[in-house]
Amino acid sequence: MRKLLALALFFTTATIFAQGTITGTVIDSEMNAPLPGANVIVSGTATGTVTDFDGNFTLQVSQNAGTVEITYVGFQTKSVPFNLGNSSSQNLGRIELAADADALSEVVVIGRGIVDVAIGRETPVAVSTVRAEEIQKSAGNMEFPTLLRSVPSVYANTAGGGYGDSELRVRGFDQSNTAFLLNGQPINGMEDGNMYWSNWQGVTDIANAVQVQRGLGASKLAISSVGGTVNIVTQSYNNAERGFVALEAANNNYWKKTGYYTTGSNEKGWSSTYMLSHWEGDGNFFEGTEGEGITYFFSVGYKPSDKHAFNFLVTGAPQMHGQGYQASLADGLTYGRKYNENWGYKNGKRYNERTNFYHKPVANLNWDWTINDRSNLSTVAYASTGSGGGTGPMGYYANKFDENRQIDFDAIIAHNRSLDPTEVAGNNYQIGRNERGSEVGYITRASMNNHFWVGAVSNFNHELNENWSFNVGVDYRYYHGDHYRQVTDFLGLDGWYVDNNNHIPAGQYVFNSYDISLFGPTFNKARHDQQIDYSNSEDIAYIGGFGQIEYSDDQWSAFLQGALSSQSHIRYDYFVYLPGQEESEKVVNEGYNIKGGANYNIDENHNVFANAGFYSRQPFHDNLFMNYTNALNPLTENEEITGLEVGYGYTSSLIDVNLNGYYTKWGNRAQTNTTRLDLVGNDGIDEEYFALFNQIEQTHYGVELDFLMKPTMDLTINGFASIGNWEYSDNPIQSLYRSDDLSVVEGYSNVTSYVEGEKIGHAPQTSFGLGVDYQIMENLSVDADWFYYADLYAGIDPVNFTDATAEAEIVKLPNYDLVSVGVSYELPLTQTSALQFRGNVDNLFNEVYLSSLESNNAVTPGADTFKGVNTTNRGYWGLDRQWSLSVRYSF
């Protein structure tokens, strides 16, 4: 407090002796976004300040005229003259900084009419922006969702247990209800809205900026912005030649090598960028989760004139990694928190029967056309293909675990080889089959999820005058997906018998297996007669239109936008139905949304905003059809989402503060998911089931605070606080199905789940964060962050809530906190080259904590517990201490 009072006295004294005041706003000229933390100094003096969150600055000067220099890392220094004349103040207005010709992050954003970037004190939404420098500084071996944890109401957990298996939740909503955009292209899955970060491992290498808009957001598209919108803007057109090579090492034998080069633009307007990286490691925490992957990125841009700009890019990240599906807490305490029940030894080598593998190349073409001073058109066309899936067991072997509770694959192979032979075409073979509870074979299979996706978004913007503008546009998407299972390892068998394929009613013998590799699934797919268990496809087509009208002046900014869309679905099932009957009826659903908001700048320091909106959103494809057949779910209707948000902002030369409150109701929705329950034999071994919920309703409301303080030129302090209340606000209807034959579990057909008033799980409803960054000297800085999480609840187990008289409640996980630290050092070599060193340590004090629970078993008399949680629960331990070291040579 004494230091803050001294600082206040210093600024007061400076004001008394000042000649006058100059103000202005520093903007990134290409992103059209504010630059917080830019240095503003009067030339030839030590008088200076830094810009706030919104790029604004106020500077007291002791001279009537002079020049201010504005500097920002990665941008060109700009000198701006000022002259107070007879006035005591002068507003220098909007000061645009261009990217530095020697900065690696310099890009020209092509397609910015599609990328809806929110601007502080102008766009009335709650927003946080993370730039390339911050991403590269904090990345290490962290996954993309973890890099956003300094944003209020954002939570990343370790669901899946392997590289790329993290999950991001915003305001308590899962990834299917947070919209993710890549250069304006929607990248949530069209079947279920989910995001799989293992397919996007290279995002940290190619991102130029990431903006998180919480709530309904500013995007004009009809997308899944229930919790928020995450805009990922990649590198595209570069003006200057540059490059780097980097090497990174981290815990658990993680290594990553990266090479990057951009040609810069030539006199004919061409520019191209290339990036290639390779990573491998023994698992980020859980045993048996080894992984390997490649990220490639190619971009070519062309600016033939000031009116036109084009950019074409291709990127992909083929990968494979072992997974650690949630074990019981008791197993973790017995065999160690890194215990993973999905692996063992096969012929003396580690082997994981749960492995994820996928390759999803993405291509998009952006075109910006500046029609005239008032009108412009931005268009992006995109396409992607995806090949891969996840492996798992099929069949049954009672004694699969050894004395250390790891899978004994050698014993499984020996058992498979001992089965009675089956005669096929005059030859004897060891043939297995899938019979529940019978030891007649055990294999590893892969659930394949291949797709082809194309789409386009085009937006026309016209400025009616200096205050009014409008946008209109179209959004088209087409998606085809193929889903089936194939054998990856016969484990000593010669083949597998399939008797549930109605296209081959006499049954079929499958003799082909398909190895897992980075590029194998892209070029080697199982024929229909070699597919097992199921085979189905879908076609999803989407067409939408959107429009927005916007008003802006020095004090007010407001917008009103709306969208209409039509979505069609056809499902094809090649196992359940006879030839000629595979195709479902075509389902067509219309949807719409409308939202608006306004911001009022009270003065140079204070602003307030509010927004509201309503979505009538079509249900996801996976929720339209019942029981994984072509039968339509009669209870599925459009989901209804209502969002309200209000906010206040304060900005000054010392501190910037944002405070906002939100209310979101998400109702009338359906959901299909996989759950693991012990309903057979009560033997402590969970079986896999499919659960279908209808008429779910959730209500989320809360308050969020974030701040940035710059007490000195070298010290930055930031923090956030999020306090929410997220509950189920109605009782849904549910059915439970066996995963092997899709039959309804007795007693669980259209029963009510009594969850009204219960807490939403998987994300903390209370969280706090505090960060410090200190520049020790010109080329050396240190930083530290502290995160605290509380009111974290388990996910719902549907069985626990079907009795209206029972007093079941959701398990609350222990509160926990984490500390991360880092140090950065740059060694200049020449005017255009340098060595950059970075070290990170996350979970510095090796906190033992639970990041999520999948089951919901309450404490019973005599039960073993961990920090008050029944150890029979299945869930994920948080990662232990993680470290990374990197060196980069930039030229």
Short mmCIF file of N, CA and C in Angstrom, two decimals, residues 608-688:
data_model
loop_
_atom_site.label_atom_id
_atom_site.label_comp_id
_atom_site.label_asym_id
_atom_site.label_seq_id
_atom_site.Cartn_x
_atom_site.Cartn_y
_atom_site.Cartn_z
N VAL A 608 -19.04 1.47 -20.52
CA VAL A 608 -19.98 0.41 -20.16
C VAL A 608 -20.51 -0.22 -21.44
N PHE A 609 -20.89 -1.49 -21.36
CA PHE A 609 -21.48 -2.14 -22.54
C PHE A 609 -22.52 -3.16 -22.10
N ALA A 610 -23.36 -3.55 -23.05
CA ALA A 610 -24.35 -4.59 -22.83
C ALA A 610 -24.63 -5.28 -24.15
N ASN A 611 -24.93 -6.56 -24.09
CA ASN A 611 -25.37 -7.27 -25.29
C ASN A 611 -26.37 -8.34 -24.91
N ALA A 612 -27.15 -8.77 -25.87
CA ALA A 612 -28.16 -9.80 -25.64
C ALA A 612 -28.39 -10.53 -26.95
N GLY A 613 -28.81 -11.77 -26.85
CA GLY A 613 -29.06 -12.53 -28.06
C GLY A 613 -29.87 -13.78 -27.80
N PHE A 614 -30.41 -14.33 -28.89
CA PHE A 614 -31.19 -15.57 -28.82
C PHE A 614 -30.82 -16.43 -30.02
N TYR A 615 -30.52 -17.70 -29.77
CA TYR A 615 -30.21 -18.68 -30.81
C TYR A 615 -31.30 -19.75 -30.82
N SER A 616 -31.79 -20.06 -32.01
CA SER A 616 -32.56 -21.28 -32.23
C SER A 616 -31.67 -22.17 -33.08
N ARG A 617 -30.96 -23.09 -32.41
CA ARG A 617 -29.89 -23.85 -33.08
C ARG A 617 -30.34 -25.27 -33.38
N GLN A 618 -30.07 -25.69 -34.63
CA GLN A 618 -30.40 -27.05 -35.01
C GLN A 618 -29.61 -28.05 -34.17
N PRO A 619 -30.22 -29.19 -33.82
CA PRO A 619 -29.48 -30.20 -33.04
C PRO A 619 -28.36 -30.81 -33.87
N PHE A 620 -27.33 -31.29 -33.19
CA PHE A 620 -26.24 -31.95 -33.88
C PHE A 620 -26.72 -33.25 -34.51
N HIS A 621 -26.01 -33.66 -35.56
CA HIS A 621 -26.37 -34.87 -36.29
C HIS A 621 -26.46 -36.08 -35.36
N ASP A 622 -25.50 -36.23 -34.46
CA ASP A 622 -25.47 -37.42 -33.61
C ASP A 622 -26.66 -37.50 -32.66
N ASN A 623 -27.36 -36.39 -32.46
CA ASN A 623 -28.51 -36.39 -31.55
C ASN A 623 -29.84 -36.53 -32.29
N LEU A 624 -29.80 -36.52 -33.62
CA LEU A 624 -31.04 -36.64 -34.40
C LEU A 624 -31.52 -38.07 -34.51
N PHE A 625 -30.58 -39.01 -34.52
CA PHE A 625 -30.92 -40.41 -34.76
C PHE A 625 -30.76 -41.22 -33.48
N MET A 626 -31.73 -42.12 -33.25
CA MET A 626 -31.76 -42.88 -32.00
C MET A 626 -30.94 -44.16 -32.09
N ASN A 627 -30.30 -44.50 -30.98
CA ASN A 627 -29.74 -45.83 -30.80
C ASN A 627 -28.77 -46.21 -31.91
N TYR A 628 -28.11 -45.20 -32.51
CA TYR A 628 -27.13 -45.43 -33.57
C TYR A 628 -27.74 -46.21 -34.74
N THR A 629 -28.99 -45.87 -35.06
CA THR A 629 -29.67 -46.42 -36.23
C THR A 629 -30.22 -45.25 -37.04
N ASN A 630 -31.00 -45.56 -38.08
CA ASN A 630 -31.62 -44.51 -38.89
C ASN A 630 -32.94 -44.03 -38.31
N ALA A 631 -33.35 -44.58 -37.18
CA ALA A 631 -34.59 -44.15 -36.54
C ALA A 631 -34.42 -42.75 -35.95
N LEU A 632 -35.36 -41.86 -36.26
CA LEU A 632 -35.28 -40.48 -35.79
C LEU A 632 -35.69 -40.37 -34.33
N ASN A 633 -35.02 -39.48 -33.61
CA ASN A 633 -35.36 -39.19 -32.22
C ASN A 633 -36.56 -38.25 -32.21
N PRO A 634 -37.74 -38.71 -31.78
CA PRO A 634 -38.94 -37.87 -31.86
C PRO A 634 -38.92 -36.69 -30.89
N LEU A 635 -38.02 -36.71 -29.92
CA LEU A 635 -37.98 -35.64 -28.92
C LEU A 635 -36.99 -34.54 -29.27
N THR A 636 -36.27 -34.71 -30.38
CA THR A 636 -35.25 -33.73 -30.73
C THR A 636 -35.87 -32.55 -31.47
N GLU A 637 -35.66 -31.37 -30.92
CA GLU A 637 -36.08 -30.12 -31.54
C GLU A 637 -34.92 -29.14 -31.50
N ASN A 638 -35.12 -27.96 -32.07
CA ASN A 638 -34.06 -26.95 -32.02
C ASN A 638 -33.72 -26.58 -30.58
N GLU A 639 -32.43 -26.47 -30.32
CA GLU A 639 -32.00 -25.99 -29.02
C GLU A 639 -32.23 -24.49 -28.92
N GLU A 640 -32.49 -24.01 -27.72
CA GLU A 640 -32.79 -22.60 -27.50
C GLU A 640 -31.77 -22.02 -26.53
N ILE A 641 -31.07 -21.00 -26.99
CA ILE A 641 -30.01 -20.39 -26.18
C ILE A 641 -30.31 -18.90 -26.03
N THR A 642 -30.37 -18.45 -24.79
CA THR A 642 -30.58 -17.03 -24.50
C THR A 642 -29.37 -16.52 -23.73
N GLY A 643 -28.80 -15.41 -24.18
CA GLY A 643 -27.63 -14.86 -23.52
C GLY A 643 -27.78 -13.38 -23.23
N LEU A 644 -27.37 -12.96 -22.04
CA LEU A 644 -27.35 -11.56 -21.64
C LEU A 644 -25.99 -11.26 -21.02
N GLU A 645 -25.48 -10.05 -21.27
CA GLU A 645 -24.16 -9.70 -20.73
C GLU A 645 -24.08 -8.19 -20.54
N VAL A 646 -23.51 -7.77 -19.43
CA VAL A 646 -23.25 -6.35 -19.17
C VAL A 646 -21.81 -6.23 -18.70
N GLY A 647 -21.19 -5.08 -18.98
CA GLY A 647 -19.80 -4.92 -18.59
C GLY A 647 -19.42 -3.48 -18.34
N TYR A 648 -18.33 -3.33 -17.60
CA TYR A 648 -17.77 -2.01 -17.28
C TYR A 648 -16.26 -2.09 -17.46
N GLY A 649 -15.69 -1.03 -18.01
CA GLY A 649 -14.25 -0.97 -18.18
C GLY A 649 -13.68 0.33 -17.66
N TYR A 650 -12.51 0.22 -17.05
CA TYR A 650 -11.77 1.41 -16.59
C TYR A 650 -10.37 1.32 -17.14
N THR A 651 -9.89 2.41 -17.71
CA THR A 651 -8.55 2.42 -18.27
C THR A 651 -7.81 3.68 -17.85
N SER A 652 -6.52 3.51 -17.53
CA SER A 652 -5.69 4.64 -17.17
C SER A 652 -4.25 4.28 -17.50
N SER A 653 -3.34 5.21 -17.24
CA SER A 653 -1.93 4.94 -17.52
C SER A 653 -1.35 3.93 -16.56
N LEU A 654 -2.01 3.70 -15.43
CA LEU A 654 -1.50 2.78 -14.42
C LEU A 654 -2.16 1.41 -14.49
N ILE A 655 -3.48 1.38 -14.66
CA ILE A 655 -4.21 0.11 -14.56
C ILE A 655 -5.41 0.11 -15.48
N ASP A 656 -5.71 -1.06 -16.01
CA ASP A 656 -6.92 -1.29 -16.80
C ASP A 656 -7.70 -2.40 -16.12
N VAL A 657 -9.01 -2.18 -15.99
CA VAL A 657 -9.87 -3.14 -15.31
C VAL A 657 -11.11 -3.38 -16.16
N ASN A 658 -11.51 -4.65 -16.27
CA ASN A 658 -12.76 -5.01 -16.93
C ASN A 658 -13.59 -5.86 -15.99
N LEU A 659 -14.85 -5.50 -15.85
CA LEU A 659 -15.77 -6.23 -14.99
C LEU A 659 -17.04 -6.50 -15.79
N ASN A 660 -17.47 -7.75 -15.83
CA ASN A 660 -18.70 -8.04 -16.56
C ASN A 660 -19.48 -9.15 -15.89
N GLY A 661 -20.77 -9.14 -16.13
CA GLY A 661 -21.67 -10.17 -15.63
C GLY A 661 -22.40 -10.81 -16.80
N TYR A 662 -22.76 -12.09 -16.66
CA TYR A 662 -23.40 -12.80 -17.78
C TYR A 662 -24.50 -13.72 -17.27
N TYR A 663 -25.43 -14.03 -18.16
CA TYR A 663 -26.52 -14.98 -17.90
C TYR A 663 -26.78 -15.73 -19.20
N THR A 664 -26.72 -17.06 -19.15
CA THR A 664 -26.97 -17.88 -20.33
C THR A 664 -27.88 -19.04 -19.95
N LYS A 665 -28.96 -19.20 -20.71
CA LYS A 665 -29.84 -20.36 -20.54
C LYS A 665 -29.80 -21.17 -21.83
N TRP A 666 -29.53 -22.46 -21.67
CA TRP A 666 -29.40 -23.37 -22.82
C TRP A 666 -30.39 -24.50 -22.60
N GLY A 667 -31.45 -24.51 -23.40
CA GLY A 667 -32.51 -25.47 -23.16
C GLY A 667 -32.94 -26.24 -24.38
N ASN A 668 -33.82 -27.20 -24.13
CA ASN A 668 -34.45 -28.00 -25.18
C ASN A 668 -33.42 -28.75 -26.02
N ARG A 669 -32.39 -29.27 -25.38
CA ARG A 669 -31.33 -29.91 -26.16
C ARG A 669 -31.28 -31.41 -25.91
N ALA A 670 -30.68 -32.10 -26.89
CA ALA A 670 -30.44 -33.54 -26.78
C ALA A 670 -28.94 -33.77 -26.74
N GLN A 671 -28.54 -34.90 -26.19
CA GLN A 671 -27.11 -35.22 -26.10
C GLN A 671 -26.92 -36.72 -26.09
N THR A 672 -25.97 -37.19 -26.88
CA THR A 672 -25.58 -38.60 -26.90
C THR A 672 -24.14 -38.71 -26.44
N ASN A 673 -23.87 -39.58 -25.48
CA ASN A 673 -22.49 -39.75 -25.04
C ASN A 673 -22.23 -41.19 -24.61
N THR A 674 -20.97 -41.48 -24.38
CA THR A 674 -20.54 -42.81 -23.93
C THR A 674 -20.28 -42.77 -22.44
N THR A 675 -20.77 -43.77 -21.72
CA THR A 675 -20.55 -43.82 -20.29
C THR A 675 -20.11 -45.22 -19.89
N ARG A 676 -19.42 -45.33 -18.78
CA ARG A 676 -18.92 -46.62 -18.29
C ARG A 676 -19.55 -46.89 -16.92
N LEU A 677 -20.28 -48.02 -16.83
CA LEU A 677 -21.00 -48.35 -15.61
C LEU A 677 -20.83 -49.84 -15.31
N ASP A 678 -20.92 -50.19 -14.04
CA ASP A 678 -20.84 -51.59 -13.63
C ASP A 678 -22.26 -52.10 -13.40
N LEU A 679 -22.93 -52.52 -14.47
CA LEU A 679 -24.31 -53.01 -14.38
C LEU A 679 -24.40 -54.53 -14.55
N VAL A 680 -23.30 -55.16 -14.96
CA VAL A 680 -23.30 -56.61 -15.20
C VAL A 680 -22.41 -57.28 -14.16
N GLY A 681 -22.97 -58.14 -13.36
CA GLY A 681 -22.20 -58.96 -12.43
C GLY A 681 -21.75 -58.26 -11.17
N ASN A 682 -21.89 -56.92 -11.14
CA ASN A 682 -21.44 -56.16 -9.96
C ASN A 682 -20.05 -56.62 -9.52
N ASP A 683 -19.13 -56.71 -10.54
CA ASP A 683 -17.79 -57.25 -10.29
C ASP A 683 -16.71 -56.19 -10.20
N GLY A 684 -17.14 -54.93 -10.15
CA GLY A 684 -16.17 -53.85 -10.06
C GLY A 684 -15.56 -53.46 -11.39
N ILE A 685 -15.96 -54.13 -12.47
CA ILE A 685 -15.45 -53.80 -13.81
C ILE A 685 -16.54 -53.10 -14.59
N ASP A 686 -16.28 -51.89 -15.04
CA ASP A 686 -17.28 -51.11 -15.75
C ASP A 686 -17.42 -51.60 -17.19
N GLU A 687 -18.64 -51.59 -17.68
CA GLU A 687 -18.91 -51.87 -19.08
C GLU A 687 -19.21 -50.56 -19.80
N GLU A 688 -19.13 -50.59 -21.11
CA GLU A 688 -19.36 -49.39 -21.92
C GLU A 688 -20.81 -49.35 -22.40
#
